[in-house]
Short mmCIF file of C-alpha atoms in Angstrom, two decimals:
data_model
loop_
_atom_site.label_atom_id
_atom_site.label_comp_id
_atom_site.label_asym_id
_atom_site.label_seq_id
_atom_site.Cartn_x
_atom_site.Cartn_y
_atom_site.Cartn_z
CA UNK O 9 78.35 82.31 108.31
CA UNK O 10 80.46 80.90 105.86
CA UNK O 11 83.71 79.63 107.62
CA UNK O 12 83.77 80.06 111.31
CA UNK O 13 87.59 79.84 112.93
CA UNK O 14 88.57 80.35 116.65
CA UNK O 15 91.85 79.99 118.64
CA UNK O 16 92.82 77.55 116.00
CA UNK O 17 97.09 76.49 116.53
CA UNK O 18 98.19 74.03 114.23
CA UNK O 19 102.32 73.72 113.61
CA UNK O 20 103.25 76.83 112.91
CA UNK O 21 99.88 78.35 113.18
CA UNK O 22 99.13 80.18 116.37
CA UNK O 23 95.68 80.68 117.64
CA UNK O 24 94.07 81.96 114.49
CA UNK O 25 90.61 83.48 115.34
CA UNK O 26 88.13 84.79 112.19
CA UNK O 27 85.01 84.44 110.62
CA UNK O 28 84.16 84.67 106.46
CA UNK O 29 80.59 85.30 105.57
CA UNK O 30 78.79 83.23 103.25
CA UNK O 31 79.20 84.61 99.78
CA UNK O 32 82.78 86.09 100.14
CA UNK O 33 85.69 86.31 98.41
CA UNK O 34 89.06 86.57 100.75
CA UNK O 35 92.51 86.49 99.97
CA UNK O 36 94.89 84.60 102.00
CA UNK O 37 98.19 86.51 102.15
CA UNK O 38 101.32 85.55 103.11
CA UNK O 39 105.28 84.98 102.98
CA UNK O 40 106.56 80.75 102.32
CA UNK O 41 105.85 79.27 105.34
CA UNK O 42 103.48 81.79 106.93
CA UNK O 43 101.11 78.89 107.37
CA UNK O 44 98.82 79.28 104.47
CA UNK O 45 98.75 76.21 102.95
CA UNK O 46 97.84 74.47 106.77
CA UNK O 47 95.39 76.75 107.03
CA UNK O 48 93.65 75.81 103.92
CA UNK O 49 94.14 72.31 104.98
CA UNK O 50 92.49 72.94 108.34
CA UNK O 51 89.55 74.53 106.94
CA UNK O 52 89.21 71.50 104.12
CA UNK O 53 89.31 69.15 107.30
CA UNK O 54 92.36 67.45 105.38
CA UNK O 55 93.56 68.12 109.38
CA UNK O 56 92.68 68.70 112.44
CA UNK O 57 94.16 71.66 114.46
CA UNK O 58 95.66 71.24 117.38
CA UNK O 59 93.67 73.46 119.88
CA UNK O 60 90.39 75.09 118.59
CA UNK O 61 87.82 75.30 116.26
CA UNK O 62 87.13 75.49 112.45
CA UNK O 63 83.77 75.18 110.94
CA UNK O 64 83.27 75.53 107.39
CA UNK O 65 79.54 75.32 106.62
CA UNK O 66 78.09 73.00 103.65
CA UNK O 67 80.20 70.92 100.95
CA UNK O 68 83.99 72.19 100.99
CA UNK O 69 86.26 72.04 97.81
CA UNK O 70 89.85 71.72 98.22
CA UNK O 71 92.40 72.43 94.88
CA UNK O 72 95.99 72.05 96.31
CA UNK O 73 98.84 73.90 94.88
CA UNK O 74 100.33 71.44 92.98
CA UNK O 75 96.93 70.53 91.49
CA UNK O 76 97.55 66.37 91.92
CA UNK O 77 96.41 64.65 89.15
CA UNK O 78 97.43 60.90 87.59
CA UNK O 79 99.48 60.83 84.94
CA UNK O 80 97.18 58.64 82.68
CA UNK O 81 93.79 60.31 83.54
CA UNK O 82 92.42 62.17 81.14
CA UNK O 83 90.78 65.21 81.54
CA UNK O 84 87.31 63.26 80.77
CA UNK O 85 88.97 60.74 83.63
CA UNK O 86 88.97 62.88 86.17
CA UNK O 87 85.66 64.51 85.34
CA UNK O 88 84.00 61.00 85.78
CA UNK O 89 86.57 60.19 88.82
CA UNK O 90 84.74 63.98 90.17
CA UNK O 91 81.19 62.47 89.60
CA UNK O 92 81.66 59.15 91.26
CA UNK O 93 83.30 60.16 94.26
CA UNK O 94 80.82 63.49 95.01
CA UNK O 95 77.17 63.45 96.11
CA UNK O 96 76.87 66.76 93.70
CA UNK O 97 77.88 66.51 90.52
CA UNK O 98 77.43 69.55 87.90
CA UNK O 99 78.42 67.61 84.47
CA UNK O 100 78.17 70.35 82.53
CA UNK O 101 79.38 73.55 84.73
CA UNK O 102 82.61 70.97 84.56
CA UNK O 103 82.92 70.30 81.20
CA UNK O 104 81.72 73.90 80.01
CA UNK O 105 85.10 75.70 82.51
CA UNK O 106 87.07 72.86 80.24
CA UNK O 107 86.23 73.57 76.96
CA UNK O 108 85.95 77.39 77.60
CA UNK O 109 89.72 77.30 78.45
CA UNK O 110 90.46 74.99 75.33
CA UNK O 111 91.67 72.11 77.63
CA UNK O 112 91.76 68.79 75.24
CA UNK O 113 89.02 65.84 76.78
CA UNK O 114 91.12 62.99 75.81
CA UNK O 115 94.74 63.66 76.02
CA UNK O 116 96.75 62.28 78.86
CA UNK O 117 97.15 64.55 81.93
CA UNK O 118 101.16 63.87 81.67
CA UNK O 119 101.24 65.42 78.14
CA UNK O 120 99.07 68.28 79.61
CA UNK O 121 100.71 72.33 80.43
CA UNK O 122 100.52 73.12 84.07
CA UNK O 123 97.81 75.72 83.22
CA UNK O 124 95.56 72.87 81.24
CA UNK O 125 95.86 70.48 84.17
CA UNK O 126 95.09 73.76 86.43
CA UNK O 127 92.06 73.94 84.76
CA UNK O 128 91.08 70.29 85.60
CA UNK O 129 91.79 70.50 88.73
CA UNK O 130 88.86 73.98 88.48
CA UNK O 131 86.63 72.32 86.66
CA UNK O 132 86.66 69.08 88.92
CA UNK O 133 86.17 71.44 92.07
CA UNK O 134 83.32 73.45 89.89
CA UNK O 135 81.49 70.24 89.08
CA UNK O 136 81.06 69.05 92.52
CA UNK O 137 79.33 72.77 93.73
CA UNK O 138 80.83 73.65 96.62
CA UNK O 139 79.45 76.17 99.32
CA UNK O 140 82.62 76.85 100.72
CA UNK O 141 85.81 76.85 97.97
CA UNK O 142 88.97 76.61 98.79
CA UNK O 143 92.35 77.50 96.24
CA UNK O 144 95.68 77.08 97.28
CA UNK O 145 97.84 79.44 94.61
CA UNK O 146 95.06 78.81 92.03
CA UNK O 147 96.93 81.20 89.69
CA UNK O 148 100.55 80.39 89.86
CA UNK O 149 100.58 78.13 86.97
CA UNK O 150 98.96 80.11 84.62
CA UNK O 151 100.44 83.21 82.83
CA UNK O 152 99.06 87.08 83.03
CA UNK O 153 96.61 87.52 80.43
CA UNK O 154 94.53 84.37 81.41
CA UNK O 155 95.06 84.71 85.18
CA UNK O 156 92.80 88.21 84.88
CA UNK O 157 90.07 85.88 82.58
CA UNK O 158 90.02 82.74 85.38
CA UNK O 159 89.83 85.11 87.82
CA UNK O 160 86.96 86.65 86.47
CA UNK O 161 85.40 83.16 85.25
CA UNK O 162 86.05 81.93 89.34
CA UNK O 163 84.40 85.32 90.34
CA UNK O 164 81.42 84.36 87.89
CA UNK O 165 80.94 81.10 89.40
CA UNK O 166 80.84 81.96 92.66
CA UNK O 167 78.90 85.07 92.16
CA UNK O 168 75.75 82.51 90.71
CA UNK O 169 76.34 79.93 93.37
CA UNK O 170 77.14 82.49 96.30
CA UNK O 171 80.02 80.40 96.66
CA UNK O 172 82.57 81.78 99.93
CA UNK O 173 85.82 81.41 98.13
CA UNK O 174 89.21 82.10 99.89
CA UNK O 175 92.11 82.29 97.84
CA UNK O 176 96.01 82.10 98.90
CA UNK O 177 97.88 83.98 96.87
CA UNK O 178 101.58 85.58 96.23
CA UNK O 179 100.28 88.02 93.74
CA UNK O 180 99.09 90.96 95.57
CA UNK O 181 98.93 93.24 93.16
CA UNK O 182 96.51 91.76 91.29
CA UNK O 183 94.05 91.80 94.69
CA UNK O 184 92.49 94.79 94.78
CA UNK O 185 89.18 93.95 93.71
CA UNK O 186 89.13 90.56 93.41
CA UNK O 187 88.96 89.59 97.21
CA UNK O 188 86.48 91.58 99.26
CA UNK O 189 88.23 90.57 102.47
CA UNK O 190 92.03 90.16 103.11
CA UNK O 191 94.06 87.40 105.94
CA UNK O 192 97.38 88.25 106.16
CA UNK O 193 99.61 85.80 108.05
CA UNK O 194 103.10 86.09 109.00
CA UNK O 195 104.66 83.52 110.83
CA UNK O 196 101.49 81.74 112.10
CA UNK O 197 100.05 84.69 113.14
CA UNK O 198 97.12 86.26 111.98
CA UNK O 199 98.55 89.67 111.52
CA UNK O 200 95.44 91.69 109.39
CA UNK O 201 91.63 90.60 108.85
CA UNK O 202 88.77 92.44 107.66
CA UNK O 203 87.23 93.74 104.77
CA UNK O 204 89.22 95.18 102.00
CA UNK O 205 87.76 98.61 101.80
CA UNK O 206 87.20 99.08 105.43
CA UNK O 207 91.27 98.24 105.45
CA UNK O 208 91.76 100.74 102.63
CA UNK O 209 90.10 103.56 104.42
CA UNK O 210 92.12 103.02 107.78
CA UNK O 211 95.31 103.36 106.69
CA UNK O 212 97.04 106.77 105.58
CA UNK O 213 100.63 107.19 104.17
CA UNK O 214 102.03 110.32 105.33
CA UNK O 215 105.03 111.91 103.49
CA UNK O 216 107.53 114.91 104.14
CA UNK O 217 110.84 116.26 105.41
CA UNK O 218 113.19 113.76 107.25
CA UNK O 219 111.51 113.46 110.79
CA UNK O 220 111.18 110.90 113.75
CA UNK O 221 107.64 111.21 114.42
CA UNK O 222 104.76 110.79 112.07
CA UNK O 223 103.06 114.67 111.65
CA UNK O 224 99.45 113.07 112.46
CA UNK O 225 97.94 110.47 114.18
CA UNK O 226 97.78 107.30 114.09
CA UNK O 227 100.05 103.60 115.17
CA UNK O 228 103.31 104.37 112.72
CA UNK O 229 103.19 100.50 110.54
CA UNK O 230 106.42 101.29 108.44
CA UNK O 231 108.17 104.07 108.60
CA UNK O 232 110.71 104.77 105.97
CA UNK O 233 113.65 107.27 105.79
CA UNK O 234 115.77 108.91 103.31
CA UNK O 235 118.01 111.67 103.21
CA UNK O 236 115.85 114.27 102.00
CA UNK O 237 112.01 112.62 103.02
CA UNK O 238 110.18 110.70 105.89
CA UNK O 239 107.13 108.69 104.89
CA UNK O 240 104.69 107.09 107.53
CA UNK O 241 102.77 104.04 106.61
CA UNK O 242 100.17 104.67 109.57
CA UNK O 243 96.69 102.88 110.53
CA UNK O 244 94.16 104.56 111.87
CA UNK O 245 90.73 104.36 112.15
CA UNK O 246 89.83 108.18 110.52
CA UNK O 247 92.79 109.33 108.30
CA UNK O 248 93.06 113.30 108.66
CA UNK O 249 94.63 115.51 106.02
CA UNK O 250 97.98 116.27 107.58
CA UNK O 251 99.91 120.84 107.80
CA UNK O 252 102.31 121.34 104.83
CA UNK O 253 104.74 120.65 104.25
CA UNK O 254 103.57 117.32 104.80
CA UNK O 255 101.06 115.56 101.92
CA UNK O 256 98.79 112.54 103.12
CA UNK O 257 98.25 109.95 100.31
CA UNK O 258 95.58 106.76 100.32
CA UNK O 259 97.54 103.65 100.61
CA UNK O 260 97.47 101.04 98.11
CA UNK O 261 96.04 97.02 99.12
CA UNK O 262 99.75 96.28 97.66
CA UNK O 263 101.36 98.61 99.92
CA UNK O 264 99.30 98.11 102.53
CA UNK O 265 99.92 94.60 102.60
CA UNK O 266 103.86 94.63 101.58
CA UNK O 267 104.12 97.01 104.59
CA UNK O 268 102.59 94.88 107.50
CA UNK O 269 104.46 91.81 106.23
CA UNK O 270 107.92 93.82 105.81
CA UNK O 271 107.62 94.84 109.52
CA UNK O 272 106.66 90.96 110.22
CA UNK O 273 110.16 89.63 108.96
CA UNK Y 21 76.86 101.04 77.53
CA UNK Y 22 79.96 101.48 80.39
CA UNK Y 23 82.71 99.28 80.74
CA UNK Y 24 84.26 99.21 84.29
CA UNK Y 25 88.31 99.39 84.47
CA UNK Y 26 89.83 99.04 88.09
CA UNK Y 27 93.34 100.53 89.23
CA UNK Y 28 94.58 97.42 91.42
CA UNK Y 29 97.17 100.19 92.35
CA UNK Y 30 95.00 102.84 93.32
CA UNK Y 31 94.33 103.36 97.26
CA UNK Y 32 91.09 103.91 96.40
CA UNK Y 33 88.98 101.16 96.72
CA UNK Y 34 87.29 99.07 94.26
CA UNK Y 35 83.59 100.52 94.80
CA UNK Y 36 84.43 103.93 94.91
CA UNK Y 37 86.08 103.21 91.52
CA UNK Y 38 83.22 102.03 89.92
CA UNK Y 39 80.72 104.19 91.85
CA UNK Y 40 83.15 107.19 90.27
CA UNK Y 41 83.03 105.48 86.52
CA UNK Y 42 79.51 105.52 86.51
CA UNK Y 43 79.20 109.42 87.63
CA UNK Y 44 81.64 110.48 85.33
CA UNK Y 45 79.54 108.64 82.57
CA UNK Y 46 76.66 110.79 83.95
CA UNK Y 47 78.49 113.60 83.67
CA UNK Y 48 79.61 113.24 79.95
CA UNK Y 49 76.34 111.98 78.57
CA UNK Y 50 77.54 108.80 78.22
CA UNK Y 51 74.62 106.93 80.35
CA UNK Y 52 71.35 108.62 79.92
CA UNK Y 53 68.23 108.75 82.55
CA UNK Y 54 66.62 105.34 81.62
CA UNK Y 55 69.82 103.58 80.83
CA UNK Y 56 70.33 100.71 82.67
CA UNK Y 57 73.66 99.56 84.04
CA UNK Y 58 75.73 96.85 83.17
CA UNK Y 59 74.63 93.53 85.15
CA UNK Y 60 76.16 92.53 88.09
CA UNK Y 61 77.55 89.25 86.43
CA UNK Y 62 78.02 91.51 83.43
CA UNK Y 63 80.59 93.70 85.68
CA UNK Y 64 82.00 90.69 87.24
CA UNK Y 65 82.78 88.97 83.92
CA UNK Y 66 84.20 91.89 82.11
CA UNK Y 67 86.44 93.59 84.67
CA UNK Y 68 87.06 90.64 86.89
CA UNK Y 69 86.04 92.67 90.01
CA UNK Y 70 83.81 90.36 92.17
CA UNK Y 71 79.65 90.54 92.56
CA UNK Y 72 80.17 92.16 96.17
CA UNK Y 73 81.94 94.88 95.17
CA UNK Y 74 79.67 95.80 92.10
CA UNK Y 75 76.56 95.41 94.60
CA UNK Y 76 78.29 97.55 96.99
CA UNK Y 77 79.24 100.28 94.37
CA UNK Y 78 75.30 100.22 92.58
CA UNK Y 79 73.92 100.44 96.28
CA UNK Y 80 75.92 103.37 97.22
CA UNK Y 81 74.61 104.74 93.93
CA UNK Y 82 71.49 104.12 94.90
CA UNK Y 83 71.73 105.97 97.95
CA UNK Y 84 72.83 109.13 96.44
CA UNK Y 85 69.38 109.18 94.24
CA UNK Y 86 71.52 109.01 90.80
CA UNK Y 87 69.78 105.30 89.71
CA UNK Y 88 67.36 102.96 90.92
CA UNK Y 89 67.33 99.20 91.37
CA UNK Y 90 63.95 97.66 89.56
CA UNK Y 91 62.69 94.40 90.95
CA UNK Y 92 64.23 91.55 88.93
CA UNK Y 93 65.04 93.65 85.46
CA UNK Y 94 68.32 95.67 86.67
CA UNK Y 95 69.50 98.73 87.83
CA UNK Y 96 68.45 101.89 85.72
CA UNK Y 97 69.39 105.56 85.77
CA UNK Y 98 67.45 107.62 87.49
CA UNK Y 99 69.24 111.33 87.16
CA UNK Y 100 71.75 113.17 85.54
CA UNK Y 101 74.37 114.86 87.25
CA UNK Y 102 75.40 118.57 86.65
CA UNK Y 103 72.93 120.76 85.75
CA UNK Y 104 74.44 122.07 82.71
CA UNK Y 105 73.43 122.34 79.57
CA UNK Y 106 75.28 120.25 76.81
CA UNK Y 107 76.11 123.09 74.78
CA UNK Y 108 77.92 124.66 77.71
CA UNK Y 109 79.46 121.34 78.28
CA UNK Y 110 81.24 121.62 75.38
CA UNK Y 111 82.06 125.00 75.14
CA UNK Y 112 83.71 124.33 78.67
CA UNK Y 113 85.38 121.21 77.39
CA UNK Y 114 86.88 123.11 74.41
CA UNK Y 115 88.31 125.54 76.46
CA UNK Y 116 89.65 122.87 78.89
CA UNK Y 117 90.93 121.52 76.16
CA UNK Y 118 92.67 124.66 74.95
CA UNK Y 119 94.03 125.34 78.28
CA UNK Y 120 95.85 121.76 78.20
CA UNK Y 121 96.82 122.66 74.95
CA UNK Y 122 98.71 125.85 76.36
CA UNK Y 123 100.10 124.20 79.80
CA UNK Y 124 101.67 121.70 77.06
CA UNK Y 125 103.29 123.86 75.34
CA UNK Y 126 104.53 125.66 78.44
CA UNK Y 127 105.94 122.56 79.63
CA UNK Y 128 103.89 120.62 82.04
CA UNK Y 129 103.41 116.89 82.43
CA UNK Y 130 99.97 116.02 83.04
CA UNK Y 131 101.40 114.82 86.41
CA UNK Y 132 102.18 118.81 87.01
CA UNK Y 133 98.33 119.81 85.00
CA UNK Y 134 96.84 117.10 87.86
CA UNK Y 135 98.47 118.55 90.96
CA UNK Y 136 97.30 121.89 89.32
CA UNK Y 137 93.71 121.02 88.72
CA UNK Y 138 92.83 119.35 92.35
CA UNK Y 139 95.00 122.48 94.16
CA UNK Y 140 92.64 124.93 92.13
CA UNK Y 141 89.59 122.42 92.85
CA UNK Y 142 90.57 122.31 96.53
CA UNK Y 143 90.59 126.11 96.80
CA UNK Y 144 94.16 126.66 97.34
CA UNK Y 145 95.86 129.68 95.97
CA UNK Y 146 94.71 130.55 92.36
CA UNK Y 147 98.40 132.31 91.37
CA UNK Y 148 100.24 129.90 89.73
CA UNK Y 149 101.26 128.23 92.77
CA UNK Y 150 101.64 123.89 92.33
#
C-alpha cells in the first residue's frame, strides 16, 4: 500500500479515511479551501493531524504550490542544495527534466518564468526518487500546450519508478486519464474516492421531459430543470438504459465531478 | 504503428478508449496479426494517459483473444477482427461513403448521420425514424 489514511481531522479536514496503492496516480479535487493543500501537508508529514492516522510508505516528495525557491539560487543551486540534503540523489534524472524543458542552469531563479522555476522545483523532487510523490497544483503555472507534455513526462517518470503520485488540481477537465483514482473534497469532507473508471461506470445522466423524479434508479446527485427538460445526474452501482422518451447518457469525470461539488456548496 | 488520442470529455473511460482504438485499427487493416503494439511507456509518453490505464486497456485486450503479451519483448497481435474480406471492405466503405455523401446533401449533420447509424445498429426502426 502506497499511502494509508484513516479518521484523519486536521482544521478543516474531517475524519478523512482512504487508502492509494503503490503505483497510482490520483487526483486530488477540490473547491479553495476544501482542505487540499492540508491534506498534502499531512501526508508529507509537514503536519501532524489532529486525530488519526496517515502513513505514506518509503521516501515522500513534497512540491508546494508556490514552488519556494531563493531568489539567488540557480537552477544548478538548487540541484546541488537537492543532493546534499537527500539520501537519494538521481543527478541526472534531475538535470535531464531541466534541460528537456529548456530551463537555463545558471541564471538566477528571480529572473526565472513561473513555469522555468516550476520545473526546478520537478526536477529537484525527480532527483531525490521518491516512492510516494506529492504535487500541490503542479500545473497552474504553466500554460496548455506544455501542461499536456509535463503531464505526460510526470506520468513517464512515475510509470519507470512505480512512483504513487497524487496530484491536486483545479483543472478537471484535463483528468480523465491522467489520474487512475479521484479524492474529491468539499469542505473537509471526503465526498468521492475510488477508481476513476469504476466511478465512470456508476454514474448515469438521465435526460427528458420536465419531471420530479428521476425515470430509473438510482440516488438523484444533481438534478437540473428547465422549462422544456429534466436531467438526472444519478449514481448507481449498474446504470440501466432508461423507456423513451427518456435517453440515458455516460457521464463525463468533468461532470461527474462538477456535479458532486455543485451539490457540496 | 497506432497512436492513442483520449476524449478527456467522453464518459467513457480511458481504457475502453484505447481498448476501442486498437479494435478499430484491427478492423481497418491498420495493425496486422504480428504487429506489436505501441509500448506501455510509448503510450504514456505520446498521449499522456498514465501506465495503469494502458496496462488495463492491453489486458482487457488480452482477454478477448485479439493480442498476446510476450515475455519481456511487448504485446503483439494475435487476430484480426471481422471476418471479411478486404475487397468487401472496401466495396462496403465506398458505399458508406456514398451514403454520407447523399445524407449530406439531404441535409444532415453528422450529429443527425450518428444518432442515425447507432438507432439502425441498435435495431430500432429501419424507416427513417431518428
Amino acid at each position: 500500500m502506497g499511502i494509508h489514511v484513516e479518521g484523519v481531522s486536521k482544521w478543516v479536514l474531517r475524519d478523512c479515511s482512504f487508502e492509494l496503492p503503490s503505483g497510482s496516480v490520483t487526483a486530488l479535487v477540490g473547491a479553495n479551501g476544501a482542505g487540499k493543500t492540508t491534506l498534502l501537508s499531512l501526508l508529507a508529514g509537514l503536519l501532524s493531524a489532529d486525530s488519526g492516522q496517515v502513513r505514506a510508505d518509503g521516501r515522500v516528495a513534497f512540491v508546494a504550490q508556490d514552488k519556494p525557491l531563493y531568489k539567488h539560487f540557480t537552477a544548478t543551486d538548487a540541484l546541488s542544495f537537492g543532493k546534499h540534503t537527500n539520501k537519494v540523489w538521481d543527478q541526472e534524472r534531475a538535470v535531464g527534466w531541466l534541460s528537456r524543458f529548456g530551463v537555463p542552469l545558471k541564471r538566477a531563479s528571480g529572473r526565472l518564468s513561473g513555469g522555468q522555476r516550476a520545473h526546478i522545483s520537478f526536477a529537484v523532487a525527480l532527483g531525490s526518487r521518491p516512492d510516494v510523490l506529492l504535487l500541490d497544483e503542479p500545473l497552474s503555472e504553466l500554460d496548455p500546450l506544455v501542461r499536456k507534455e509535463v503531464t505526460a513526462a510526470l506520468l513517464g517518470f512515475v510509470a519507470d519508478e512505480g512512483t504513487t503520485l497524487v496530484l491536486s488540481t483545479h483543472v478537471v477537465s484535463e483528468l480523465s486519464g491522467v489520474a487512475d483514482r479521484l479524492l474529491l473534497l468539499a469542505q473537509g469532507e471526503l465526498l468521492v474516492s475510488g477508481e476513476v473508471d469504476d466511478l465512470l461506470g456508476s454514474h448515469v445522466s438521465y435526460v427528458g421531459p420536465v419531471s420530479t423524479a428521476a425515470p430509473g434508479p438510482g440516488d438523484v446527485v444533481l438534478a437540473r430543470h428547465t422549462a422544456a427538460q429534466s436531467q438526472f445526474l444519478v449514481r448507481t452501482p449498474s446504470p440501466v438504459s432508461v423507456a423513451e422518451p427518456w435517453v440515458s447518457r455516460p457521464v463525463s469525470l468533468e461532470d461527474l465531478v462538477l456535479a458532486h461539488l455543485e451539490v457540496a456548496e | 504503428m497506432v497512436e492513442f488520442r483520449v476524449d478527456r470529455a467522453s464518459g467513457l473511460p480511458a481504457y475502453l478508449q484505447l481498448g476501442r482504438q486498437v479494435r478499430e485499427a484491427l478492423r481497418l487493416g491498420w495493425l496486422q496479426p504480428g504487429d506489436r503494439l505501441p509500448t506501455v511507456r510509448d503510450v504514456v509518453a505520446t498521449s499522456g494517459v498514465n501506465a495503469n490505464t494502458v496496462l488495463k486497456a492491453y489486458r482487457e485486450l488480452e482477454l478477448a483473444g485479439l493480442v498476446e503479451a510476450r515475455q519481456g519483448s511487448g504485446t503483439y497481435v494475435k487476430s484480426s477482427l471481422g471476418s471479411a474480406a478486404p475487397e468487401a471492405l472496401d466495396d462496403l466503405r465506398a458505399k458508406f461513403a456514398a451514403w454520407v455523401r447523399e445524407a449530406r446533401s439531404a441535409g444532415l449533420e453528422d450529429e443527425d448521420i450518428d444518432a442515425l447509424v447507432r438507432a439502425v445498429l441498435s435495431g430500432g426502426s429501419d424507416d427513417g425514424a431518428g
